[in-house]
């Protein structure tokens, strides 16, 4: 099996070699500070006894799993702490496909490219359902695409790359479709703390044995390098997922999990609200500049990203490289996210230089 290097890395490598100043709007690394309690937890951990530097329980520190379970309203035994949302999604998709109900995975278009990549890696087949202009998925279109070969339906809300937030009715319908075909809905909710619309609805609100929810603290606590995520499995699916996790990773980072637990216990909700407000201000700044540049764009209801289309400038990798060289802004080509947005570009708003980037784009395309 052959694997392609993800375009994220190709764009970042190209930008790093540029001979001019380049504003990075490629990856979703939050530029704001993690909570104070997280730093304090790490300092505290350094002084613990030597036993604390050995393997943690494979499924995650008990106290962290209990905290997650209490917050999400599930049994602690359903929670597996993973190496970021990436592994959580891998475990969820693997568990869905190894049930031998079907090898087809229904994905949205546009799509976060790691989902189709994981589908291929797991031996599944991809089936894409296009979203509307605002990035919303129509459950009727998913129902029409579903069949006895459907093993999984994978969605992401708030969405990367469109910024769409799926309402409760959509999530309920998607769970119902998964139940009708005995498939698994995998709901990646890693941006749940960055819902700007007030419409976010977790699939965990719907009681079902046909849904797995994944998440991580990478974005919400601004710690993408810590690799602490989790998945919530139905009871009958969790033991096999724990075994796969153990075989792939043995366990996750004990100090990182310890610090995350401290942060969850001690961080005031005002921390999350301040970050949402900052993101909302950046959305305004950036979309105002896109207006000035005459671009078509989707205003996000959540997550960190804005997709834009400039007339006569399709979202190819070559054009992204040209934008790096000539405008000093690095974004992602729309073609990386599927066919429906191949003419678009995607920009991550997690840089303090959003206003500078907006000015450069407005000048370049204006």
PDB file of C-alpha atoms in Angstrom, residues 56 71 81 104 177 253 285 289 337 340:
ATOM      1  CA  UNK A  56       0.219   4.774  32.992  1.00  0.00           C
ATOM      2  CA  UNK A  71     -18.418  15.930  31.766  1.00  0.00           C
ATOM      3  CA  UNK A  81      -7.687   8.253  26.345  1.00  0.00           C
ATOM      4  CA  UNK A 104     -17.806   1.598   2.930  1.00  0.00           C
ATOM      5  CA  UNK A 177     -29.270   6.388   9.539  1.00  0.00           C
ATOM      6  CA  UNK A 253       1.925  10.337  27.932  1.00  0.00           C
ATOM      7  CA  UNK A 285     -11.227  41.050  10.511  1.00  0.00           C
ATOM      8  CA  UNK A 289     -10.650  41.875   4.089  1.00  0.00           C
ATOM      9  CA  UNK A 337     -10.343  18.778   0.911  1.00  0.00           C
ATOM     10  CA  UNK A 340     -16.472  20.366  -4.303  1.00  0.00           C
TER      11      UNK A 340
END
